[in-house]
Amino acid sequence: MLFFAVIYSGSFPSIFHIKDLGHFSTTTSNYTSPPLTASLLTGVPGLEDFHIWISIPFSFMYHLAVTGNGLVMVMVIWDRSLHEPMYLFLAILALNHVLLCTVTVPKMLLIFWQGPSISTFSACLTQMFYVHALSESAVLLAMAFDHYVAICAPLHYTTLLTGSLMSKMVLALVARSVAVVTPGILLILRLHFCRSNIIHHTYCENMGIAKLACYSIVPNSIYGLTAALLTTGLDLVPISLSYWLILRTVLRLPSREARTKASGTCGAHACVLLIFYTLAFFSSFTHRFGHHAPRHVLILLANLYLLVPPTMNPIVYGVKTKGCECYDSVPNLNHPSVIKQQGTGESRIEIQV
């Protein structure tokens, strides 16, 4: 198996290949270094001179995402009246976003500020695992089911969405993520690496690591695409169906004002879903088939896929700083888990469904 060793001379690393599985030592300037498996993340290829400028919006979005999602989690935990399925799913989504941003963006900003950064192979695999396991698609599916029951079958809400069912749903989501990502990690571990250990990306992801291998990575590519289609792709079907049923219910409401307000809210949610799924599928397909697309475009889109949904979702789904009467005239939405402190004008968190 190929190993990469990194020896530092001053502030610049010297990288070379090691093919011996046994003990190996080399001397550079009378210094003997043990082998170290590592890769070099270079950032956005072709835009190295603009890394500082790119870091400004990325840093702003990261802080906004962490602050917004952190606030949502704190409010849901602090306020006992929000310990209901809708808000708990929102807190889970917020936690997912904070973790996803935290395992990728700090390293990304370090590359933008200081140049190419070395990452050990184990650290790269760990980052890859969390990047692919912390997909929000499964949480959005659970939230779509919650929204559907709250709007289309409000009288059965408390009997269907019990604490026991919620716990089982969360465990199922975690188990599915681990089960889907683990084979991808094992496929990476079976590879022998003999090419350059330079990854032209801002974070470690499946195909970026696999392309460093000596021989065919077709199994890795096929599994990655299949896993994406069978999870994120299939999740889109019931999510779309639930929002179509919600929209049909809303359009049957007698009040024109209620229809307009509720349709506007569902439209905002649809925009968030559209952004997430467009970036997710485009990033997945272009890394496998977009051989003629500019590499910097692919990398920037992959970074936006990690940052845009966490930045947008707290705004659309959760944080409200002023009272809203969007659902005051919608009978099916006047459910205790949806409407809180109507007409008070006080600051609150409200799930818009």
PDB file of C-alpha atoms in Angstrom, residues 2-284:
ATOM      1  CA  LEU A   2       1.256   3.507  -0.761  1.00  0.00           C
ATOM      2  CA  PHE A   3       2.090   5.899   2.011  1.00  0.00           C
ATOM      3  CA  PHE A   4       2.863   9.579   1.792  1.00  0.00           C
ATOM      4  CA  ALA A   5       5.483  11.206   3.928  1.00  0.00           C
ATOM      5  CA  VAL A   6       5.693  14.881   4.663  1.00  0.00           C
ATOM      6  CA  ILE A   7       8.872  16.570   5.795  1.00  0.00           C
ATOM      7  CA  TYR A   8       8.871  20.218   6.699  1.00  0.00           C
ATOM      8  CA  SER A   9      11.760  22.410   5.650  1.00  0.00           C
ATOM      9  CA  GLY A  10      11.178  25.875   6.986  1.00  0.00           C
ATOM     10  CA  SER A  11       7.555  26.744   6.306  1.00  0.00           C
ATOM     11  CA  PHE A  12       7.131  24.664   3.169  1.00  0.00           C
ATOM     12  CA  PRO A  13       6.375  20.931   3.187  1.00  0.00           C
ATOM     13  CA  SER A  14       8.248  18.498   0.995  1.00  0.00           C
ATOM     14  CA  ILE A  15       6.066  15.566  -0.029  1.00  0.00           C
ATOM     15  CA  PHE A  16       7.255  12.266  -1.371  1.00  0.00           C
ATOM     16  CA  HIS A  17       5.950   8.728  -1.802  1.00  0.00           C
ATOM     17  CA  ILE A  18       6.770   5.657   0.277  1.00  0.00           C
ATOM     18  CA  LYS A  19       5.996   2.233  -1.147  1.00  0.00           C
ATOM     19  CA  ASP A  20       7.587   0.056   1.491  1.00  0.00           C
ATOM     20  CA  LEU A  21       5.187  -1.319   4.080  1.00  0.00           C
ATOM     21  CA  GLY A  22       8.024  -1.963   6.513  1.00  0.00           C
ATOM     22  CA  HIS A  23      10.207   0.470   8.380  1.00  0.00           C
ATOM     23  CA  PHE A  24      11.419   3.284   6.246  1.00  0.00           C
ATOM     24  CA  SER A  25      13.603   6.230   6.997  1.00  0.00           C
ATOM     25  CA  THR A  26      14.961   9.024   4.877  1.00  0.00           C
ATOM     26  CA  THR A  27      17.352  11.828   5.588  1.00  0.00           C
ATOM     27  CA  THR A  28      16.870  15.386   4.491  1.00  0.00           C
ATOM     28  CA  SER A  29      19.327  17.883   5.836  1.00  0.00           C
ATOM     29  CA  ASN A  30      20.532  15.322   8.388  1.00  0.00           C
ATOM     30  CA  TYR A  31      16.972  14.801   9.650  1.00  0.00           C
ATOM     31  CA  THR A  32      15.273  11.403   9.701  1.00  0.00           C
ATOM     32  CA  SER A  33      11.470  11.447   9.471  1.00  0.00           C
ATOM     33  CA  PRO A  34       9.088   8.557  10.039  1.00  0.00           C
ATOM     34  CA  PRO A  35       6.518   7.872   7.319  1.00  0.00           C
ATOM     35  CA  LEU A  36       3.291   9.854   7.568  1.00  0.00           C
ATOM     36  CA  THR A  37       0.221   9.118   5.478  1.00  0.00           C
ATOM     37  CA  ALA A  38      -1.125  12.458   4.353  1.00  0.00           C
ATOM     38  CA  SER A  39      -2.704  14.476   1.577  1.00  0.00           C
ATOM     39  CA  LEU A  40      -2.497  18.119   0.599  1.00  0.00           C
ATOM     40  CA  LEU A  41      -5.679  20.177   0.224  1.00  0.00           C
ATOM     41  CA  THR A  42      -5.027  23.111  -2.119  1.00  0.00           C
ATOM     42  CA  GLY A  43      -8.317  25.014  -2.085  1.00  0.00           C
ATOM     43  CA  VAL A  44     -10.077  26.261  -5.226  1.00  0.00           C
ATOM     44  CA  PRO A  45      -7.839  25.470  -8.230  1.00  0.00           C
ATOM     45  CA  GLY A  46      -7.237  28.403 -10.537  1.00  0.00           C
ATOM     46  CA  LEU A  47      -8.472  30.946  -8.005  1.00  0.00           C
ATOM     47  CA  GLU A  48      -5.577  30.835  -5.532  1.00  0.00           C
ATOM     48  CA  ASP A  49      -4.991  34.583  -5.923  1.00  0.00           C
ATOM     49  CA  PHE A  50      -8.581  35.248  -4.860  1.00  0.00           C
ATOM     50  CA  HIS A  51      -8.687  32.944  -1.824  1.00  0.00           C
ATOM     51  CA  ILE A  52      -8.668  35.858   0.614  1.00  0.00           C
ATOM     52  CA  TRP A  53     -11.636  37.472  -1.116  1.00  0.00           C
ATOM     53  CA  ILE A  54     -13.532  34.173  -1.357  1.00  0.00           C
ATOM     54  CA  SER A  55     -13.022  33.643   2.375  1.00  0.00           C
ATOM     55  CA  ILE A  56     -14.970  36.815   3.240  1.00  0.00           C
ATOM     56  CA  PRO A  57     -18.472  35.650   2.173  1.00  0.00           C
ATOM     57  CA  PHE A  58     -17.700  32.088   3.244  1.00  0.00           C
ATOM     58  CA  SER A  59     -16.660  33.240   6.712  1.00  0.00           C
ATOM     59  CA  PHE A  60     -19.768  35.420   6.996  1.00  0.00           C
ATOM     60  CA  MET A  61     -22.052  32.557   5.953  1.00  0.00           C
ATOM     61  CA  TYR A  62     -20.341  30.177   8.381  1.00  0.00           C
ATOM     62  CA  HIS A  63     -20.788  32.491  11.363  1.00  0.00           C
ATOM     63  CA  LEU A  64     -24.378  33.222  10.343  1.00  0.00           C
ATOM     64  CA  ALA A  65     -25.140  29.501  10.015  1.00  0.00           C
ATOM     65  CA  VAL A  66     -23.577  28.579  13.374  1.00  0.00           C
ATOM     66  CA  THR A  67     -25.193  31.502  15.182  1.00  0.00           C
ATOM     67  CA  GLY A  68     -28.634  31.011  13.634  1.00  0.00           C
ATOM     68  CA  ASN A  69     -28.753  27.259  14.129  1.00  0.00           C
ATOM     69  CA  GLY A  70     -27.227  27.543  17.599  1.00  0.00           C
ATOM     70  CA  LEU A  71     -29.935  30.029  18.573  1.00  0.00           C
ATOM     71  CA  VAL A  72     -32.631  27.668  17.309  1.00  0.00           C
ATOM     72  CA  MET A  73     -31.230  24.788  19.365  1.00  0.00           C
ATOM     73  CA  VAL A  74     -30.924  26.893  22.520  1.00  0.00           C
ATOM     74  CA  MET A  75     -34.481  28.212  22.218  1.00  0.00           C
ATOM     75  CA  VAL A  76     -35.969  24.762  21.624  1.00  0.00           C
ATOM     76  CA  ILE A  77     -34.066  23.291  24.579  1.00  0.00           C
ATOM     77  CA  TRP A  78     -34.749  26.233  26.890  1.00  0.00           C
ATOM     78  CA  ASP A  79     -38.493  26.666  26.253  1.00  0.00           C
ATOM     79  CA  ARG A  80     -40.431  23.623  27.442  1.00  0.00           C
ATOM     80  CA  SER A  81     -43.445  24.673  25.410  1.00  0.00           C
ATOM     81  CA  LEU A  82     -41.368  23.961  22.301  1.00  0.00           C
ATOM     82  CA  HIS A  83     -40.696  20.336  23.275  1.00  0.00           C
ATOM     83  CA  GLU A  84     -42.946  19.102  20.497  1.00  0.00           C
ATOM     84  CA  PRO A  85     -42.146  17.093  17.357  1.00  0.00           C
ATOM     85  CA  MET A  86     -42.056  20.067  14.968  1.00  0.00           C
ATOM     86  CA  TYR A  87     -39.555  21.987  17.049  1.00  0.00           C
ATOM     87  CA  LEU A  88     -37.504  18.948  18.017  1.00  0.00           C
ATOM     88  CA  PHE A  89     -37.059  18.052  14.337  1.00  0.00           C
ATOM     89  CA  LEU A  90     -36.003  21.641  13.722  1.00  0.00           C
ATOM     90  CA  ALA A  91     -33.424  21.369  16.526  1.00  0.00           C
ATOM     91  CA  ILE A  92     -32.090  18.127  15.007  1.00  0.00           C
ATOM     92  CA  LEU A  93     -31.779  19.833  11.629  1.00  0.00           C
ATOM     93  CA  ALA A  94     -29.973  22.761  13.274  1.00  0.00           C
ATOM     94  CA  LEU A  95     -27.566  20.399  15.066  1.00  0.00           C
ATOM     95  CA  ASN A  96     -26.899  18.619  11.771  1.00  0.00           C
ATOM     96  CA  HIS A  97     -26.027  21.931  10.131  1.00  0.00           C
ATOM     97  CA  VAL A  98     -23.724  23.080  12.924  1.00  0.00           C
ATOM     98  CA  LEU A  99     -21.799  19.793  12.822  1.00  0.00           C
ATOM     99  CA  LEU A 100     -21.572  19.793   9.025  1.00  0.00           C
ATOM    100  CA  CYS A 101     -20.230  23.351   8.907  1.00  0.00           C
ATOM    101  CA  THR A 102     -17.826  22.796  11.794  1.00  0.00           C
ATOM    102  CA  VAL A 103     -16.114  19.741  10.277  1.00  0.00           C
ATOM    103  CA  THR A 104     -15.506  21.480   6.932  1.00  0.00           C
ATOM    104  CA  VAL A 105     -15.486  25.281   7.019  1.00  0.00           C
ATOM    105  CA  PRO A 106     -12.693  26.003   9.592  1.00  0.00           C
ATOM    106  CA  LYS A 107     -10.238  23.906   7.540  1.00  0.00           C
ATOM    107  CA  MET A 108     -11.526  25.552   4.385  1.00  0.00           C
ATOM    108  CA  LEU A 109     -10.926  29.045   5.776  1.00  0.00           C
ATOM    109  CA  LEU A 110      -7.460  28.012   6.949  1.00  0.00           C
ATOM    110  CA  ILE A 111      -6.612  27.048   3.365  1.00  0.00           C
ATOM    111  CA  PHE A 112      -7.959  30.365   2.066  1.00  0.00           C
ATOM    112  CA  TRP A 113      -5.920  32.337   4.611  1.00  0.00           C
ATOM    113  CA  GLN A 114      -2.667  30.358   4.809  1.00  0.00           C
ATOM    114  CA  GLY A 115      -2.466  28.376   1.589  1.00  0.00           C
ATOM    115  CA  PRO A 116      -2.464  24.588   0.959  1.00  0.00           C
ATOM    116  CA  SER A 117      -2.988  22.564   4.106  1.00  0.00           C
ATOM    117  CA  ILE A 118      -1.843  19.045   4.946  1.00  0.00           C
ATOM    118  CA  SER A 119      -4.392  16.566   6.279  1.00  0.00           C
ATOM    119  CA  THR A 120      -3.555  13.090   7.536  1.00  0.00           C
ATOM    120  CA  PHE A 121      -5.285  10.219   5.796  1.00  0.00           C
ATOM    121  CA  SER A 122      -7.250   9.275   8.928  1.00  0.00           C
ATOM    122  CA  ALA A 123      -8.385  12.886   9.376  1.00  0.00           C
ATOM    123  CA  CYS A 124      -9.374  13.003   5.709  1.00  0.00           C
ATOM    124  CA  LEU A 125     -11.451   9.825   6.042  1.00  0.00           C
ATOM    125  CA  THR A 126     -13.093  11.171   9.201  1.00  0.00           C
ATOM    126  CA  GLN A 127     -14.035  14.396   7.464  1.00  0.00           C
ATOM    127  CA  MET A 128     -15.332  12.441   4.468  1.00  0.00           C
ATOM    128  CA  PHE A 129     -17.507  10.300   6.755  1.00  0.00           C
ATOM    129  CA  TYR A 130     -19.171  13.302   8.395  1.00  0.00           C
ATOM    130  CA  VAL A 131     -19.586  15.218   5.130  1.00  0.00           C
ATOM    131  CA  HIS A 132     -21.584  12.354   3.623  1.00  0.00           C
ATOM    132  CA  ALA A 133     -23.293  11.152   6.811  1.00  0.00           C
ATOM    133  CA  LEU A 134     -24.572  14.576   7.879  1.00  0.00           C
ATOM    134  CA  SER A 135     -26.902  14.996   4.918  1.00  0.00           C
ATOM    135  CA  GLU A 136     -30.037  16.912   5.789  1.00  0.00           C
ATOM    136  CA  SER A 137     -32.186  14.944   3.337  1.00  0.00           C
ATOM    137  CA  ALA A 138     -33.311  12.401   5.949  1.00  0.00           C
ATOM    138  CA  VAL A 139     -34.211  15.133   8.448  1.00  0.00           C
ATOM    139  CA  LEU A 140     -36.155  17.010   5.762  1.00  0.00           C
ATOM    140  CA  LEU A 141     -38.083  13.795   5.081  1.00  0.00           C
ATOM    141  CA  ALA A 142     -39.043  13.489   8.759  1.00  0.00           C
ATOM    142  CA  MET A 143     -40.032  17.159   8.851  1.00  0.00           C
ATOM    143  CA  ALA A 144     -42.132  16.765   5.704  1.00  0.00           C
ATOM    144  CA  PHE A 145     -44.059  13.917   7.343  1.00  0.00           C
ATOM    145  CA  ASP A 146     -44.548  16.060  10.444  1.00  0.00           C
ATOM    146  CA  HIS A 147     -45.808  18.996   8.352  1.00  0.00           C
ATOM    147  CA  TYR A 148     -48.165  16.750   6.414  1.00  0.00           C
ATOM    148  CA  VAL A 149     -49.777  15.340   9.564  1.00  0.00           C
ATOM    149  CA  ALA A 150     -50.041  18.779  11.203  1.00  0.00           C
ATOM    150  CA  ILE A 151     -51.838  20.301   8.216  1.00  0.00           C
ATOM    151  CA  CYS A 152     -53.712  17.459   6.557  1.00  0.00           C
ATOM    152  CA  ALA A 153     -54.589  15.400   9.662  1.00  0.00           C
ATOM    153  CA  PRO A 154     -54.296  17.775  12.658  1.00  0.00           C
ATOM    154  CA  LEU A 155     -56.723  15.790  14.837  1.00  0.00           C
ATOM    155  CA  HIS A 156     -54.391  12.769  14.683  1.00  0.00           C
ATOM    156  CA  TYR A 157     -51.185  14.738  15.266  1.00  0.00           C
ATOM    157  CA  THR A 158     -50.665  13.941  18.943  1.00  0.00           C
ATOM    158  CA  THR A 159     -51.605  10.289  18.541  1.00  0.00           C
ATOM    159  CA  LEU A 160     -49.338   9.698  15.542  1.00  0.00           C
ATOM    160  CA  LEU A 161     -46.232  11.679  16.444  1.00  0.00           C
ATOM    161  CA  THR A 162     -45.527  10.329  19.905  1.00  0.00           C
ATOM    162  CA  GLY A 163     -42.228  10.474  21.750  1.00  0.00           C
ATOM    163  CA  SER A 164     -41.648   6.805  21.060  1.00  0.00           C
ATOM    164  CA  LEU A 165     -42.157   7.241  17.322  1.00  0.00           C
ATOM    165  CA  MET A 166     -39.844  10.251  17.271  1.00  0.00           C
ATOM    166  CA  SER A 167     -37.086   8.322  19.030  1.00  0.00           C
ATOM    167  CA  LYS A 168     -37.414   5.462  16.555  1.00  0.00           C
ATOM    168  CA  MET A 169     -37.328   7.885  13.622  1.00  0.00           C
ATOM    169  CA  VAL A 170     -34.154   9.577  14.890  1.00  0.00           C
ATOM    170  CA  LEU A 171     -32.439   6.229  15.492  1.00  0.00           C
ATOM    171  CA  ALA A 172     -33.479   5.066  12.028  1.00  0.00           C
ATOM    172  CA  LEU A 173     -32.039   8.233  10.460  1.00  0.00           C
ATOM    173  CA  VAL A 174     -28.705   7.797  12.243  1.00  0.00           C
ATOM    174  CA  ALA A 175     -28.534   4.080  11.412  1.00  0.00           C
ATOM    175  CA  ARG A 176     -29.306   4.752   7.748  1.00  0.00           C
ATOM    176  CA  SER A 177     -26.570   7.389   7.469  1.00  0.00           C
ATOM    177  CA  VAL A 178     -23.951   5.126   9.048  1.00  0.00           C
ATOM    178  CA  ALA A 179     -25.025   2.131   6.951  1.00  0.00           C
ATOM    179  CA  VAL A 180     -24.850   4.116   3.706  1.00  0.00           C
ATOM    180  CA  VAL A 181     -21.516   5.869   4.328  1.00  0.00           C
ATOM    181  CA  THR A 182     -19.560   2.954   5.840  1.00  0.00           C
ATOM    182  CA  PRO A 183     -19.265   0.916   2.582  1.00  0.00           C
ATOM    183  CA  GLY A 184     -17.901   4.026   0.867  1.00  0.00           C
ATOM    184  CA  ILE A 185     -15.184   4.282   3.520  1.00  0.00           C
ATOM    185  CA  LEU A 186     -14.345   0.587   3.091  1.00  0.00           C
ATOM    186  CA  LEU A 187     -14.087   1.034  -0.682  1.00  0.00           C
ATOM    187  CA  ILE A 188     -11.586   3.847  -0.116  1.00  0.00           C
ATOM    188  CA  LEU A 189      -9.532   1.705   2.269  1.00  0.00           C
ATOM    189  CA  ARG A 190      -9.168  -1.061  -0.319  1.00  0.00           C
ATOM    190  CA  LEU A 191      -7.459   1.302  -2.788  1.00  0.00           C
ATOM    191  CA  HIS A 192      -3.712   1.513  -3.379  1.00  0.00           C
ATOM    192  CA  PHE A 193      -2.446   5.055  -3.850  1.00  0.00           C
ATOM    193  CA  CYS A 194       0.509   5.778  -6.110  1.00  0.00           C
ATOM    194  CA  ARG A 195      -0.346   9.089  -7.724  1.00  0.00           C
ATOM    195  CA  SER A 196       0.115  12.588  -6.411  1.00  0.00           C
ATOM    196  CA  ASN A 197      -1.342  13.081  -2.952  1.00  0.00           C
ATOM    197  CA  ILE A 198      -2.583  16.559  -3.841  1.00  0.00           C
ATOM    198  CA  ILE A 199      -6.372  16.988  -3.582  1.00  0.00           C
ATOM    199  CA  HIS A 200      -7.572  20.040  -5.482  1.00  0.00           C
ATOM    200  CA  HIS A 201     -10.416  20.738  -3.110  1.00  0.00           C
ATOM    201  CA  THR A 202     -11.180  22.553   0.133  1.00  0.00           C
ATOM    202  CA  TYR A 203     -12.267  19.425   2.007  1.00  0.00           C
ATOM    203  CA  CYS A 204     -11.988  15.648   1.716  1.00  0.00           C
ATOM    204  CA  GLU A 205     -14.810  13.938  -0.142  1.00  0.00           C
ATOM    205  CA  ASN A 206     -15.307  10.512  -1.643  1.00  0.00           C
ATOM    206  CA  MET A 207     -14.321  11.018  -5.287  1.00  0.00           C
ATOM    207  CA  GLY A 208     -11.580  13.499  -4.462  1.00  0.00           C
ATOM    208  CA  ILE A 209      -9.753  10.839  -2.434  1.00  0.00           C
ATOM    209  CA  ALA A 210     -10.584   7.963  -4.781  1.00  0.00           C
ATOM    210  CA  LYS A 211      -9.073   9.754  -7.808  1.00  0.00           C
ATOM    211  CA  LEU A 212      -5.645   9.474  -6.171  1.00  0.00           C
ATOM    212  CA  ALA A 213      -5.731   5.669  -6.558  1.00  0.00           C
ATOM    213  CA  CYS A 214      -3.479   3.651  -8.864  1.00  0.00           C
ATOM    214  CA  TYR A 215      -6.180   1.652 -10.580  1.00  0.00           C
ATOM    215  CA  SER A 216      -9.858   1.732 -11.476  1.00  0.00           C
ATOM    216  CA  ILE A 217     -12.231   3.510  -9.104  1.00  0.00           C
ATOM    217  CA  VAL A 218     -15.368   2.448 -10.967  1.00  0.00           C
ATOM    218  CA  PRO A 219     -16.773   0.578  -7.899  1.00  0.00           C
ATOM    219  CA  ASN A 220     -16.319   3.726  -5.790  1.00  0.00           C
ATOM    220  CA  SER A 221     -18.036   5.887  -8.382  1.00  0.00           C
ATOM    221  CA  ILE A 222     -20.915   3.454  -8.894  1.00  0.00           C
ATOM    222  CA  TYR A 223     -21.511   2.994  -5.181  1.00  0.00           C
ATOM    223  CA  GLY A 224     -21.334   6.728  -4.463  1.00  0.00           C
ATOM    224  CA  LEU A 225     -23.848   7.522  -7.194  1.00  0.00           C
ATOM    225  CA  THR A 226     -26.133   4.625  -6.228  1.00  0.00           C
ATOM    226  CA  ALA A 227     -26.074   5.608  -2.556  1.00  0.00           C
ATOM    227  CA  ALA A 228     -26.955   9.203  -3.441  1.00  0.00           C
ATOM    228  CA  LEU A 229     -29.853   8.132  -5.653  1.00  0.00           C
ATOM    229  CA  LEU A 230     -31.217   5.586  -3.145  1.00  0.00           C
ATOM    230  CA  THR A 231     -31.107   7.995  -0.212  1.00  0.00           C
ATOM    231  CA  THR A 232     -31.258  11.648  -1.210  1.00  0.00           C
ATOM    232  CA  GLY A 233     -32.998  10.808  -4.484  1.00  0.00           C
ATOM    233  CA  LEU A 234     -35.654   8.573  -2.972  1.00  0.00           C
ATOM    234  CA  ASP A 235     -36.223  11.006  -0.088  1.00  0.00           C
ATOM    235  CA  LEU A 236     -37.249  13.611  -2.622  1.00  0.00           C
ATOM    236  CA  VAL A 237     -40.260  11.535  -3.726  1.00  0.00           C
ATOM    237  CA  PRO A 238     -42.190  11.448  -0.394  1.00  0.00           C
ATOM    238  CA  ILE A 239     -41.067  15.014   0.398  1.00  0.00           C
ATOM    239  CA  SER A 240     -42.526  16.259  -2.898  1.00  0.00           C
ATOM    240  CA  LEU A 241     -45.686  14.206  -2.352  1.00  0.00           C
ATOM    241  CA  SER A 242     -46.210  15.586   1.147  1.00  0.00           C
ATOM    242  CA  TYR A 243     -45.845  19.199   0.001  1.00  0.00           C
ATOM    243  CA  TRP A 244     -48.165  18.568  -2.918  1.00  0.00           C
ATOM    244  CA  LEU A 245     -50.823  17.252  -0.500  1.00  0.00           C
ATOM    245  CA  ILE A 246     -50.191  20.221   1.801  1.00  0.00           C
ATOM    246  CA  LEU A 247     -50.588  22.645  -1.090  1.00  0.00           C
ATOM    247  CA  ARG A 248     -53.800  20.918  -2.178  1.00  0.00           C
ATOM    248  CA  THR A 249     -55.200  21.248   1.337  1.00  0.00           C
ATOM    249  CA  VAL A 250     -54.203  24.912   1.548  1.00  0.00           C
ATOM    250  CA  LEU A 251     -55.779  25.766  -1.799  1.00  0.00           C
ATOM    251  CA  ARG A 252     -59.099  24.359  -0.577  1.00  0.00           C
ATOM    252  CA  LEU A 253     -59.277  26.827   2.293  1.00  0.00           C
ATOM    253  CA  PRO A 254     -62.184  29.276   2.029  1.00  0.00           C
ATOM    254  CA  SER A 255     -60.168  32.358   2.958  1.00  0.00           C
ATOM    255  CA  ARG A 256     -58.194  33.940   0.125  1.00  0.00           C
ATOM    256  CA  GLU A 257     -55.872  35.640   2.601  1.00  0.00           C
ATOM    257  CA  ALA A 258     -55.143  32.329   4.310  1.00  0.00           C
ATOM    258  CA  ARG A 259     -54.398  30.681   0.959  1.00  0.00           C
ATOM    259  CA  THR A 260     -52.029  33.479  -0.034  1.00  0.00           C
ATOM    260  CA  LYS A 261     -50.099  33.489   3.231  1.00  0.00           C
ATOM    261  CA  ALA A 262     -49.847  29.721   3.558  1.00  0.00           C
ATOM    262  CA  SER A 263     -48.884  29.340  -0.119  1.00  0.00           C
ATOM    263  CA  GLY A 264     -46.149  31.935   0.372  1.00  0.00           C
ATOM    264  CA  THR A 265     -44.763  29.988   3.317  1.00  0.00           C
ATOM    265  CA  CYS A 266     -44.840  26.683   1.429  1.00  0.00           C
ATOM    266  CA  GLY A 267     -43.173  28.455  -1.483  1.00  0.00           C
ATOM    267  CA  ALA A 268     -40.312  29.550   0.770  1.00  0.00           C
ATOM    268  CA  HIS A 269     -39.859  25.972   1.969  1.00  0.00           C
ATOM    269  CA  ALA A 270     -39.937  24.749  -1.626  1.00  0.00           C
ATOM    270  CA  CYS A 271     -37.153  27.203  -2.487  1.00  0.00           C
ATOM    271  CA  VAL A 272     -34.969  25.829   0.333  1.00  0.00           C
ATOM    272  CA  LEU A 273     -35.607  22.265  -0.838  1.00  0.00           C
ATOM    273  CA  LEU A 274     -34.885  23.262  -4.436  1.00  0.00           C
ATOM    274  CA  ILE A 275     -31.570  24.879  -3.448  1.00  0.00           C
ATOM    275  CA  PHE A 276     -30.487  21.876  -1.398  1.00  0.00           C
ATOM    276  CA  TYR A 277     -31.395  19.198  -3.948  1.00  0.00           C
ATOM    277  CA  THR A 278     -30.094  21.180  -6.925  1.00  0.00           C
ATOM    278  CA  LEU A 279     -26.700  21.699  -5.299  1.00  0.00           C
ATOM    279  CA  ALA A 280     -26.599  18.131  -3.950  1.00  0.00           C
ATOM    280  CA  PHE A 281     -27.298  16.393  -7.262  1.00  0.00           C
ATOM    281  CA  PHE A 282     -25.265  18.817  -9.341  1.00  0.00           C
ATOM    282  CA  SER A 283     -22.247  18.355  -7.072  1.00  0.00           C
ATOM    283  CA  SER A 284     -22.624  14.564  -7.089  1.00  0.00           C
TER     284      SER A 284
END
